[in-house]
Amino acid sequence: MLTRSREGTPDPSKAERAAHAAAWSRVVGRRRTDPVGTDRRFQPARDALPLPTWLSQNAPPPLALALPPPRNHCVIMDPECSKLLPALCAVLADPRQPMADDTCLEKLLDWFKTVTEAGSSVLLLQENPCLVELLFQVLKPQDLSSGVLSFSLRLAGILAAQENCFQYLQQGELLRGLFGESGPLGRAAWTAPTVRSGWIQGLRSLAQHPSALHFLVGCGALGTIFSLQGDPSLFVASAARQLLAHVLALCMRGQAEEHPGPQASDWPTCAQQIVDHIEESLRSTDSPQVTQALNVLSTTFGHCHSPWTQVLWVRLSPLVACLLKKDPVPATHSLVDLLLSAARSPVLSSNCGLWETLAQTLNHLSCTQAGPLALGVLKLQDCPQTLRAQAFGVLLQPLACVLEAAAQAPGLPGLPAGTAGDSTVVDALLSSRSTCVGLLCQTLAHVELLQPMPQRPSPWPQAPLLGAAVTVLRFCNGSAAPTSDVGRRLCVILVGCVRVQRAALDFLGTLAQELGPQELVTQVLAVLLESLKSPESSPTVLKKAFQATLRWLRSSPKPSGCSDMDPHSQQFLRELLPVLQKRLCSPCWEVRDSGLEFLTQLTRCWGGQAGFRHTLLASEVPELAEQLLRDPESYVRASAVKAMGQLPSQGLRTSPASPEHPRGQQKSLLLDLLHILSADSEGFPRRAVMQVFTEWLRDGHAEVAEDPEQFVARVLQVASQDLDWEVRAQGLELALVFLAQTLGQPASHCPCAVAPPEVAPPGRLAQALQALCRVRLFEFAFRALFDCDRPVAQKSCDLLLFLRARAAPCGSPQEAGSSPNVASAEAALQRWQVGQQGQPQEDLEPEAVMAMLRSVDLEGLQGALAESSDHVEKSPRSLLQDMLATVGTLVENEADCY
């Protein structure tokens, strides 16, 4: 109970007030240093503080609260933070000083949680009595913001998570005032979801020990938690459900240790109240109440696997089974979640009644509702084989109906027994377009998820599934010719449906992991070609069709003794390239982009095979791809760069060459790409060029191999001036490849590898350093070392560390330091460090480079770059300072707290 000097409440006399204030000053330790000077706006009004019962009754304060903390204890908070904390608490308790940003309160709570996890919460309060002041101040009926109220409730829960601190705070009945009916629960602030959420999260933090359970029962908090399960805020409702599950597990923790399977009659009072409420809700005719009970049980069985959960299931499973007798079955989604959560529990997996309930549920739910349950059953590791077969049959029923609707003859060979199309499934497919589309998309997605799993049903019906996917796509593109009434109605419903086409193409691409009969594979390729040819296909459908086509081409069988494409794939490719050629001329940029991506992947996979090379060179695809280098859309230009980067590497970009320029086409492409790198206004094409150049250098592209030094020098010169940090970072990647090749290091070596690189022989090292100086690689790397974008500086640091490790025996600091070139280089290094980009007067020499490498603390710089960009400001002290700095500022001038 707390007495307040308000209207209708007795006001203590002056003598009593003086006595109480004297005692209160001993409790909260008013003697402290104010970090903000003498500004009294941060000092709370002492006579307005609510007083605990033991103060209002003019009784001596409890010993634990009254005695000041010993001075030889271990301080658990930074002294600078302790100095700032009183002023901040005063600001938070003052409704005239609203906090501009609630996110800083979240960060403050994170800090308090870290502090309490590392030490004693009681000691924290004794060292910082302003925290207790703040919590008592919150109890006053004043207009504090909902954010501050929520913060205070959560802070109280964090502090009271330790049982001794819980008892410490309870002596003044502070927790009852915060979480009981006399606190925010009974005020207008309770209408704010933030306050309700803070109340629940505070109790969730607090509920860690037996004393908290008695508190929850005694202050009547359980009833409020029950009601908050139906809160209009989904976050509050979810938090209430999780809190109930947590409290139930906490109640049974001691019981489970004493009795492996406690009977329901032996359960603690708090647990019994929760279970009684769940039982009452399961019997309710109100569907939301049933949903709330099922959700609590799902969370409980999902997070707690103690033996007592088996007793809980035995007690409540009859009520769960009774839900299946209702028409319609209430809360089906929550029911499915509960059954799967229980089935995954190792404690309940041996319960035969659970498997029977699952089987009954599969029979009672509609096909749309049963799909997620069937998929969940098939994912289980330990499941009766009969239930798995039933679940697989339920999952495949919609596809079986599609196959039956398109079949010319009765029967569905290859499908598991019991999968024949059901009349209720047919009715659902034909009931409406939305139902049909939703059911088919759900089924295709579920079977697609099941296909790569090791516990999938065996034998796997690959042929029927291929046939179903092909049939669905033909219904969608209008090429199907069904003879049954159901088939004709399905054709009308599905024609032109983009959503089903996307799902079917994804499913078809997944099925490419396994082949089927050649006749079905031919049908698959044919329907993919139809999708790519159709003028009605949307850009997303075309992208999915290109992806599925690539997967089927990759999975096509290779002729024995030959690495070339099989005859069927070659014939398909001859039919495909004219379609690709047409799509590259599409007015829709997404289609052009998808076509180029497909060409790039196709060339990377098949470019070295004669059949593919001959077919591609006979088409106009390479010329069209080159024209798209000048496309108005930057994404298309970037994809064209990647595609053209693949074609010359495979010898797929040829045309008559003049005697003066026998390699004129490759030279032209190199110049085109350099022009894009230096002149394109968008970053995507320039990044793509750098990626292509790096691959060319790594793979020994013909044009690059003629004069790699000239190539690298030109590319680095352009990349060093680029404003896009990703281009500069890719330039360092190219420089690393050239460095590794020049030093004789394998190009695949990573400078971050655990094994150190081998030291190069002195003779080879001297030649390599000369080459690196000629291409001005060091100037590029040292400039990047001081780049304002951290990823660029990190890559440069890695590169220079790699070089220094390889060049360890080259020269000595004394020898290198006497060269005039070294002095010039060090001056250039200083200019680059302060941001000046001027070129040094002379080219760098190897001796100067080694001196620069020794003069820079690369290890220290690497460590500094590895830290987050806000590591200096990301501190509790900075947070407190920022929060105090926002006092009195307008919302538009919010501080950016770390």
mmCIF file of N, CA, C and O in Angstrom, residues 257-330:
data_model
loop_
_atom_site.group_PDB
_atom_site.id
_atom_site.type_symbol
_atom_site.label_atom_id
_atom_site.label_comp_id
_atom_site.label_asym_id
_atom_site.label_seq_id
_atom_site.Cartn_x
_atom_site.Cartn_y
_atom_site.Cartn_z
ATOM 1 N N GLU A 257 11.398 -32.361 -10.655
ATOM 2 C CA GLU A 257 12.612 -32.916 -10.084
ATOM 3 C C GLU A 257 12.286 -33.909 -8.968
ATOM 4 O O GLU A 257 12.967 -34.913 -8.794
ATOM 5 N N GLU A 258 11.205 -33.646 -8.217
ATOM 6 C CA GLU A 258 10.846 -34.531 -7.120
ATOM 7 C C GLU A 258 10.050 -35.739 -7.598
ATOM 8 O O GLU A 258 10.239 -36.849 -7.121
ATOM 9 N N HIS A 259 9.134 -35.513 -8.527
ATOM 10 C CA HIS A 259 8.271 -36.586 -9.029
ATOM 11 C C HIS A 259 8.367 -36.586 -10.549
ATOM 12 O O HIS A 259 7.897 -35.647 -11.195
ATOM 13 N N PRO A 260 8.955 -37.602 -11.158
ATOM 14 C CA PRO A 260 9.111 -37.612 -12.623
ATOM 15 C C PRO A 260 7.794 -37.438 -13.355
ATOM 16 O O PRO A 260 7.758 -36.853 -14.423
ATOM 17 N N GLY A 261 6.695 -37.931 -12.805
ATOM 18 C CA GLY A 261 5.406 -37.752 -13.464
ATOM 19 C C GLY A 261 4.350 -37.335 -12.474
ATOM 20 O O GLY A 261 3.532 -38.152 -12.039
ATOM 21 N N PRO A 262 4.329 -36.091 -12.025
ATOM 22 C CA PRO A 262 3.376 -35.681 -10.982
ATOM 23 C C PRO A 262 1.942 -35.785 -11.462
ATOM 24 O O PRO A 262 1.632 -35.466 -12.601
ATOM 25 N N GLN A 263 1.074 -36.234 -10.579
ATOM 26 C CA GLN A 263 -0.350 -36.280 -10.887
ATOM 27 C C GLN A 263 -0.921 -34.869 -10.840
ATOM 28 O O GLN A 263 -0.411 -33.986 -10.159
ATOM 29 N N ALA A 264 -2.004 -34.680 -11.538
ATOM 30 C CA ALA A 264 -2.583 -33.341 -11.636
ATOM 31 C C ALA A 264 -2.983 -32.807 -10.266
ATOM 32 O O ALA A 264 -2.898 -31.605 -10.005
ATOM 33 N N SER A 265 -3.403 -33.692 -9.387
ATOM 34 C CA SER A 265 -3.840 -33.238 -8.065
ATOM 35 C C SER A 265 -2.684 -32.731 -7.210
ATOM 36 O O SER A 265 -2.899 -32.032 -6.230
ATOM 37 N N ASP A 266 -1.463 -33.103 -7.572
ATOM 38 C CA ASP A 266 -0.295 -32.693 -6.797
ATOM 39 C C ASP A 266 0.349 -31.432 -7.342
ATOM 40 O O ASP A 266 1.382 -31.006 -6.835
ATOM 41 N N TRP A 267 -0.221 -30.837 -8.351
ATOM 42 C CA TRP A 267 0.424 -29.687 -8.976
ATOM 43 C C TRP A 267 0.319 -28.453 -8.084
ATOM 44 O O TRP A 267 -0.648 -28.299 -7.316
ATOM 45 N N PRO A 268 1.264 -27.541 -8.203
ATOM 46 C CA PRO A 268 1.190 -26.298 -7.413
ATOM 47 C C PRO A 268 -0.044 -25.483 -7.778
ATOM 48 O O PRO A 268 -0.636 -25.640 -8.854
ATOM 49 N N THR A 269 -0.397 -24.589 -6.867
ATOM 50 C CA THR A 269 -1.615 -23.795 -7.044
ATOM 51 C C THR A 269 -1.576 -22.978 -8.329
ATOM 52 O O THR A 269 -2.557 -22.921 -9.079
ATOM 53 N N CYS A 270 -0.445 -22.344 -8.583
ATOM 54 C CA CYS A 270 -0.334 -21.495 -9.778
ATOM 55 C C CYS A 270 -0.508 -22.321 -11.048
ATOM 56 O O CYS A 270 -1.245 -21.941 -11.967
ATOM 57 N N ALA A 271 0.136 -23.487 -11.099
ATOM 58 C CA ALA A 271 0.009 -24.347 -12.274
ATOM 59 C C ALA A 271 -1.416 -24.858 -12.422
ATOM 60 O O ALA A 271 -1.948 -24.949 -13.539
ATOM 61 N N GLN A 272 -2.036 -25.194 -11.291
ATOM 62 C CA GLN A 272 -3.404 -25.687 -11.348
ATOM 63 C C GLN A 272 -4.346 -24.624 -11.899
ATOM 64 O O GLN A 272 -5.251 -24.921 -12.693
ATOM 65 N N GLN A 273 -4.151 -23.375 -11.506
ATOM 66 C CA GLN A 273 -5.007 -22.305 -12.027
ATOM 67 C C GLN A 273 -4.840 -22.158 -13.548
ATOM 68 O O GLN A 273 -5.817 -21.948 -14.263
ATOM 69 N N ILE A 274 -3.603 -22.253 -14.024
ATOM 70 C CA ILE A 274 -3.375 -22.126 -15.476
ATOM 71 C C ILE A 274 -4.020 -23.280 -16.222
ATOM 72 O O ILE A 274 -4.699 -23.083 -17.246
ATOM 73 N N VAL A 275 -3.838 -24.501 -15.726
ATOM 74 C CA VAL A 275 -4.413 -25.666 -16.413
ATOM 75 C C VAL A 275 -5.936 -25.620 -16.362
ATOM 76 O O VAL A 275 -6.617 -25.960 -17.343
ATOM 77 N N ASP A 276 -6.506 -25.205 -15.237
ATOM 78 C CA ASP A 276 -7.961 -25.086 -15.155
ATOM 79 C C ASP A 276 -8.474 -24.078 -16.181
ATOM 80 O O ASP A 276 -9.520 -24.290 -16.816
ATOM 81 N N HIS A 277 -7.752 -22.982 -16.337
ATOM 82 C CA HIS A 277 -8.163 -21.983 -17.335
ATOM 83 C C HIS A 277 -8.073 -22.565 -18.742
ATOM 84 O O HIS A 277 -8.969 -22.309 -19.578
ATOM 85 N N ILE A 278 -7.035 -23.343 -19.029
ATOM 86 C CA ILE A 278 -6.910 -23.965 -20.356
ATOM 87 C C ILE A 278 -8.059 -24.934 -20.592
ATOM 88 O O ILE A 278 -8.653 -24.971 -21.680
ATOM 89 N N GLU A 279 -8.387 -25.731 -19.588
ATOM 90 C CA GLU A 279 -9.507 -26.669 -19.728
ATOM 91 C C GLU A 279 -10.812 -25.939 -20.003
ATOM 92 O O GLU A 279 -11.601 -26.327 -20.879
ATOM 93 N N GLU A 280 -11.040 -24.876 -19.260
ATOM 94 C CA GLU A 280 -12.263 -24.100 -19.457
ATOM 95 C C GLU A 280 -12.313 -23.504 -20.864
ATOM 96 O O GLU A 280 -13.367 -23.475 -21.507
ATOM 97 N N SER A 281 -11.187 -23.038 -21.336
ATOM 98 C CA SER A 281 -11.145 -22.454 -22.677
ATOM 99 C C SER A 281 -11.377 -23.502 -23.750
ATOM 100 O O SER A 281 -12.033 -23.239 -24.766
ATOM 101 N N LEU A 282 -10.825 -24.705 -23.582
ATOM 102 C CA LEU A 282 -11.023 -25.767 -24.568
ATOM 103 C C LEU A 282 -12.484 -26.209 -24.630
ATOM 104 O O LEU A 282 -12.953 -26.667 -25.686
ATOM 105 N N ARG A 283 -13.208 -26.071 -23.535
ATOM 106 C CA ARG A 283 -14.627 -26.436 -23.529
ATOM 107 C C ARG A 283 -15.512 -25.307 -24.057
ATOM 108 O O ARG A 283 -16.699 -25.514 -24.294
ATOM 109 N N SER A 284 -14.933 -24.139 -24.238
ATOM 110 C CA SER A 284 -15.722 -22.981 -24.628
ATOM 111 C C SER A 284 -16.233 -23.112 -26.061
ATOM 112 O O SER A 284 -15.626 -23.764 -26.919
ATOM 113 N N THR A 285 -17.351 -22.479 -26.308
ATOM 114 C CA THR A 285 -17.880 -22.412 -27.677
ATOM 115 C C THR A 285 -17.345 -21.202 -28.429
ATOM 116 O O THR A 285 -17.655 -21.034 -29.613
ATOM 117 N N ASP A 286 -16.554 -20.399 -27.745
ATOM 118 C CA ASP A 286 -15.966 -19.212 -28.363
ATOM 119 C C ASP A 286 -14.650 -19.602 -29.016
ATOM 120 O O ASP A 286 -13.692 -20.008 -28.344
ATOM 121 N N SER A 287 -14.568 -19.489 -30.320
ATOM 122 C CA SER A 287 -13.373 -19.924 -31.039
ATOM 123 C C SER A 287 -12.106 -19.189 -30.604
ATOM 124 O O SER A 287 -11.047 -19.811 -30.479
ATOM 125 N N PRO A 288 -12.134 -17.864 -30.355
ATOM 126 C CA PRO A 288 -10.903 -17.209 -29.889
ATOM 127 C C PRO A 288 -10.361 -17.786 -28.585
ATOM 128 O O PRO A 288 -9.147 -17.892 -28.411
ATOM 129 N N GLN A 289 -11.257 -18.159 -27.659
ATOM 130 C CA GLN A 289 -10.777 -18.759 -26.410
ATOM 131 C C GLN A 289 -10.115 -20.103 -26.664
ATOM 132 O O GLN A 289 -9.093 -20.433 -26.058
ATOM 133 N N VAL A 290 -10.699 -20.891 -27.572
ATOM 134 C CA VAL A 290 -10.086 -22.176 -27.926
ATOM 135 C C VAL A 290 -8.707 -21.943 -28.539
ATOM 136 O O VAL A 290 -7.727 -22.635 -28.228
ATOM 137 N N THR A 291 -8.614 -20.938 -29.401
ATOM 138 C CA THR A 291 -7.330 -20.623 -30.030
ATOM 139 C C THR A 291 -6.288 -20.264 -28.994
ATOM 140 O O THR A 291 -5.127 -20.705 -29.071
ATOM 141 N N GLN A 292 -6.680 -19.456 -27.990
ATOM 142 C CA GLN A 292 -5.734 -19.053 -26.954
ATOM 143 C C GLN A 292 -5.214 -20.256 -26.180
ATOM 144 O O GLN A 292 -4.003 -20.369 -25.919
ATOM 145 N N ALA A 293 -6.105 -21.173 -25.825
ATOM 146 C CA ALA A 293 -5.681 -22.355 -25.066
ATOM 147 C C ALA A 293 -4.745 -23.225 -25.897
ATOM 148 O O ALA A 293 -3.718 -23.715 -25.402
ATOM 149 N N LEU A 294 -5.070 -23.425 -27.166
ATOM 150 C CA LEU A 294 -4.218 -24.253 -28.031
ATOM 151 C C LEU A 294 -2.843 -23.614 -28.218
ATOM 152 O O LEU A 294 -1.824 -24.316 -28.260
ATOM 153 N N ASN A 295 -2.809 -22.296 -28.324
ATOM 154 C CA ASN A 295 -1.524 -21.623 -28.508
ATOM 155 C C ASN A 295 -0.638 -21.764 -27.280
ATOM 156 O O ASN A 295 0.582 -21.950 -27.403
ATOM 157 N N VAL A 296 -1.222 -21.656 -26.089
ATOM 158 C CA VAL A 296 -0.434 -21.845 -24.866
ATOM 159 C C VAL A 296 0.131 -23.253 -24.808
ATOM 160 O O VAL A 296 1.308 -23.465 -24.470
ATOM 161 N N LEU A 297 -0.689 -24.231 -25.156
ATOM 162 C CA LEU A 297 -0.213 -25.619 -25.129
ATOM 163 C C LEU A 297 0.875 -25.848 -26.181
ATOM 164 O O LEU A 297 1.845 -26.574 -25.926
ATOM 165 N N SER A 298 0.727 -25.254 -27.358
ATOM 166 C CA SER A 298 1.761 -25.407 -28.394
ATOM 167 C C SER A 298 3.097 -24.866 -27.906
ATOM 168 O O SER A 298 4.147 -25.498 -28.092
ATOM 169 N N THR A 299 3.058 -23.692 -27.282
ATOM 170 C CA THR A 299 4.299 -23.109 -26.756
ATOM 171 C C THR A 299 4.878 -23.973 -25.650
ATOM 172 O O THR A 299 6.103 -24.169 -25.571
ATOM 173 N N THR A 300 4.020 -24.512 -24.794
ATOM 174 C CA THR A 300 4.494 -25.339 -23.686
ATOM 175 C C THR A 300 5.168 -26.602 -24.190
ATOM 176 O O THR A 300 6.294 -26.929 -23.784
ATOM 177 N N PHE A 301 4.503 -27.339 -25.070
ATOM 178 C CA PHE A 301 5.089 -28.588 -25.566
ATOM 179 C C PHE A 301 6.287 -28.342 -26.479
ATOM 180 O O PHE A 301 7.161 -29.200 -26.604
ATOM 181 N N GLY A 302 6.320 -27.172 -27.098
ATOM 182 C CA GLY A 302 7.440 -26.878 -27.969
ATOM 183 C C GLY A 302 8.711 -26.522 -27.227
ATOM 184 O O GLY A 302 9.814 -26.747 -27.738
ATOM 185 N N HIS A 303 8.587 -25.949 -25.999
ATOM 186 C CA HIS A 303 9.767 -25.483 -25.284
ATOM 187 C C HIS A 303 10.103 -26.311 -24.052
ATOM 188 O O HIS A 303 11.204 -26.159 -23.510
ATOM 189 N N CYS A 304 9.194 -27.145 -23.586
ATOM 190 C CA CYS A 304 9.439 -27.929 -22.374
ATOM 191 C C CYS A 304 9.221 -29.410 -22.675
ATOM 192 O O CYS A 304 8.152 -29.787 -23.177
ATOM 193 N N HIS A 305 10.222 -30.210 -22.372
ATOM 194 C CA HIS A 305 10.151 -31.644 -22.643
ATOM 195 C C HIS A 305 10.354 -32.455 -21.361
ATOM 196 O O HIS A 305 10.917 -33.544 -21.389
ATOM 197 N N SER A 306 9.897 -31.914 -20.254
ATOM 198 C CA SER A 306 10.003 -32.619 -18.977
ATOM 199 C C SER A 306 8.906 -33.674 -18.874
ATOM 200 O O SER A 306 7.883 -33.610 -19.582
ATOM 201 N N PRO A 307 9.085 -34.647 -17.965
ATOM 202 C CA PRO A 307 8.086 -35.731 -17.860
ATOM 203 C C PRO A 307 6.681 -35.244 -17.521
ATOM 204 O O PRO A 307 5.705 -35.890 -17.910
ATOM 205 N N TRP A 308 6.561 -34.136 -16.790
ATOM 206 C CA TRP A 308 5.228 -33.690 -16.411
ATOM 207 C C TRP A 308 4.378 -33.306 -17.616
ATOM 208 O O TRP A 308 3.132 -33.288 -17.519
ATOM 209 N N THR A 309 4.998 -32.993 -18.760
ATOM 210 C CA THR A 309 4.206 -32.644 -19.941
ATOM 211 C C THR A 309 3.394 -33.829 -20.447
ATOM 212 O O THR A 309 2.347 -33.641 -21.077
ATOM 213 N N GLN A 310 3.870 -35.046 -20.171
ATOM 214 C CA GLN A 310 3.091 -36.217 -20.571
ATOM 215 C C GLN A 310 1.795 -36.297 -19.764
ATOM 216 O O GLN A 310 0.732 -36.631 -20.308
ATOM 217 N N VAL A 311 1.865 -35.988 -18.462
ATOM 218 C CA VAL A 311 0.657 -35.967 -17.639
ATOM 219 C C VAL A 311 -0.288 -34.877 -18.130
ATOM 220 O O VAL A 311 -1.513 -35.062 -18.189
ATOM 221 N N LEU A 312 0.284 -33.733 -18.515
ATOM 222 C CA LEU A 312 -0.540 -32.642 -19.034
ATOM 223 C C LEU A 312 -1.252 -33.063 -20.310
ATOM 224 O O LEU A 312 -2.444 -32.764 -20.503
ATOM 225 N N TRP A 313 -0.554 -33.761 -21.205
ATOM 226 C CA TRP A 313 -1.183 -34.207 -22.448
ATOM 227 C C TRP A 313 -2.280 -35.233 -22.180
ATOM 228 O O TRP A 313 -3.364 -35.174 -22.780
ATOM 229 N N VAL A 314 -2.011 -36.170 -21.280
ATOM 230 C CA VAL A 314 -3.022 -37.186 -20.956
ATOM 231 C C VAL A 314 -4.274 -36.523 -20.387
ATOM 232 O O VAL A 314 -5.405 -36.935 -20.667
ATOM 233 N N ARG A 315 -4.085 -35.469 -19.631
ATOM 234 C CA ARG A 315 -5.224 -34.788 -19.008
ATOM 235 C C ARG A 315 -6.035 -33.987 -20.033
ATOM 236 O O ARG A 315 -7.273 -33.940 -19.949
ATOM 237 N N LEU A 316 -5.341 -33.370 -20.989
ATOM 238 C CA LEU A 316 -6.031 -32.456 -21.897
ATOM 239 C C LEU A 316 -6.337 -33.052 -23.268
ATOM 240 O O LEU A 316 -7.134 -32.474 -24.007
ATOM 241 N N SER A 317 -5.716 -34.159 -23.633
ATOM 242 C CA SER A 317 -5.925 -34.708 -24.984
ATOM 243 C C SER A 317 -7.382 -35.077 -25.265
ATOM 244 O O SER A 317 -7.840 -34.918 -26.414
ATOM 245 N N PRO A 318 -8.154 -35.576 -24.281
ATOM 246 C CA PRO A 318 -9.576 -35.824 -24.598
ATOM 247 C C PRO A 318 -10.316 -34.556 -25.019
ATOM 248 O O PRO A 318 -11.162 -34.592 -25.920
ATOM 249 N N LEU A 319 -9.997 -33.440 -24.379
ATOM 250 C CA LEU A 319 -10.646 -32.189 -24.771
ATOM 251 C C LEU A 319 -10.204 -31.756 -26.161
ATOM 252 O O LEU A 319 -11.006 -31.208 -26.931
ATOM 253 N N VAL A 320 -8.935 -32.002 -26.496
ATOM 254 C CA VAL A 320 -8.455 -31.680 -27.843
ATOM 255 C C VAL A 320 -9.154 -32.543 -28.873
ATOM 256 O O VAL A 320 -9.565 -32.062 -29.944
ATOM 257 N N ALA A 321 -9.301 -33.829 -28.565
ATOM 258 C CA ALA A 321 -9.975 -34.727 -29.510
ATOM 259 C C ALA A 321 -11.437 -34.342 -29.694
ATOM 260 O O ALA A 321 -11.996 -34.524 -30.792
ATOM 261 N N CYS A 322 -12.062 -33.815 -28.663
ATOM 262 C CA CYS A 322 -13.469 -33.412 -28.779
ATOM 263 C C CYS A 322 -13.651 -32.267 -29.767
ATOM 264 O O CYS A 322 -14.751 -32.087 -30.317
ATOM 265 N N LEU A 323 -12.602 -31.491 -29.996
ATOM 266 C CA LEU A 323 -12.713 -30.396 -30.964
ATOM 267 C C LEU A 323 -12.987 -30.921 -32.369
ATOM 268 O O LEU A 323 -13.610 -30.242 -33.183
ATOM 269 N N LEU A 324 -12.511 -32.139 -32.660
ATOM 270 C CA LEU A 324 -12.708 -32.705 -33.996
ATOM 271 C C LEU A 324 -14.165 -33.078 -34.250
ATOM 272 O O LEU A 324 -14.560 -33.255 -35.405
ATOM 273 N N LYS A 325 -14.966 -33.189 -33.194
ATOM 274 C CA LYS A 325 -16.369 -33.556 -33.364
ATOM 275 C C LYS A 325 -17.250 -32.354 -33.679
ATOM 276 O O LYS A 325 -18.427 -32.518 -33.999
ATOM 277 N N LYS A 326 -16.666 -31.154 -33.554
ATOM 278 C CA LYS A 326 -17.438 -29.951 -33.837
ATOM 279 C C LYS A 326 -17.437 -29.668 -35.328
ATOM 280 O O LYS A 326 -16.495 -30.016 -36.048
ATOM 281 N N ASP A 327 -18.484 -29.048 -35.801
ATOM 282 C CA ASP A 327 -18.598 -28.709 -37.219
ATOM 283 C C ASP A 327 -18.963 -27.229 -37.349
ATOM 284 O O ASP A 327 -20.065 -26.822 -36.961
ATOM 285 N N PRO A 328 -18.060 -26.438 -37.846
ATOM 286 C CA PRO A 328 -16.704 -26.790 -38.300
ATOM 287 C C PRO A 328 -15.740 -26.929 -37.130
ATOM 288 O O PRO A 328 -16.017 -26.456 -36.020
ATOM 289 N N VAL A 329 -14.593 -27.541 -37.412
ATOM 290 C CA VAL A 329 -13.561 -27.687 -36.383
ATOM 291 C C VAL A 329 -13.001 -26.303 -36.067
ATOM 292 O O VAL A 329 -12.550 -25.588 -36.961
ATOM 293 N N PRO A 330 -13.047 -25.888 -34.799
ATOM 294 C CA PRO A 330 -12.576 -24.525 -34.464
ATOM 295 C C PRO A 330 -11.050 -24.445 -34.413
ATOM 296 O O PRO A 330 -10.373 -25.442 -34.134
#
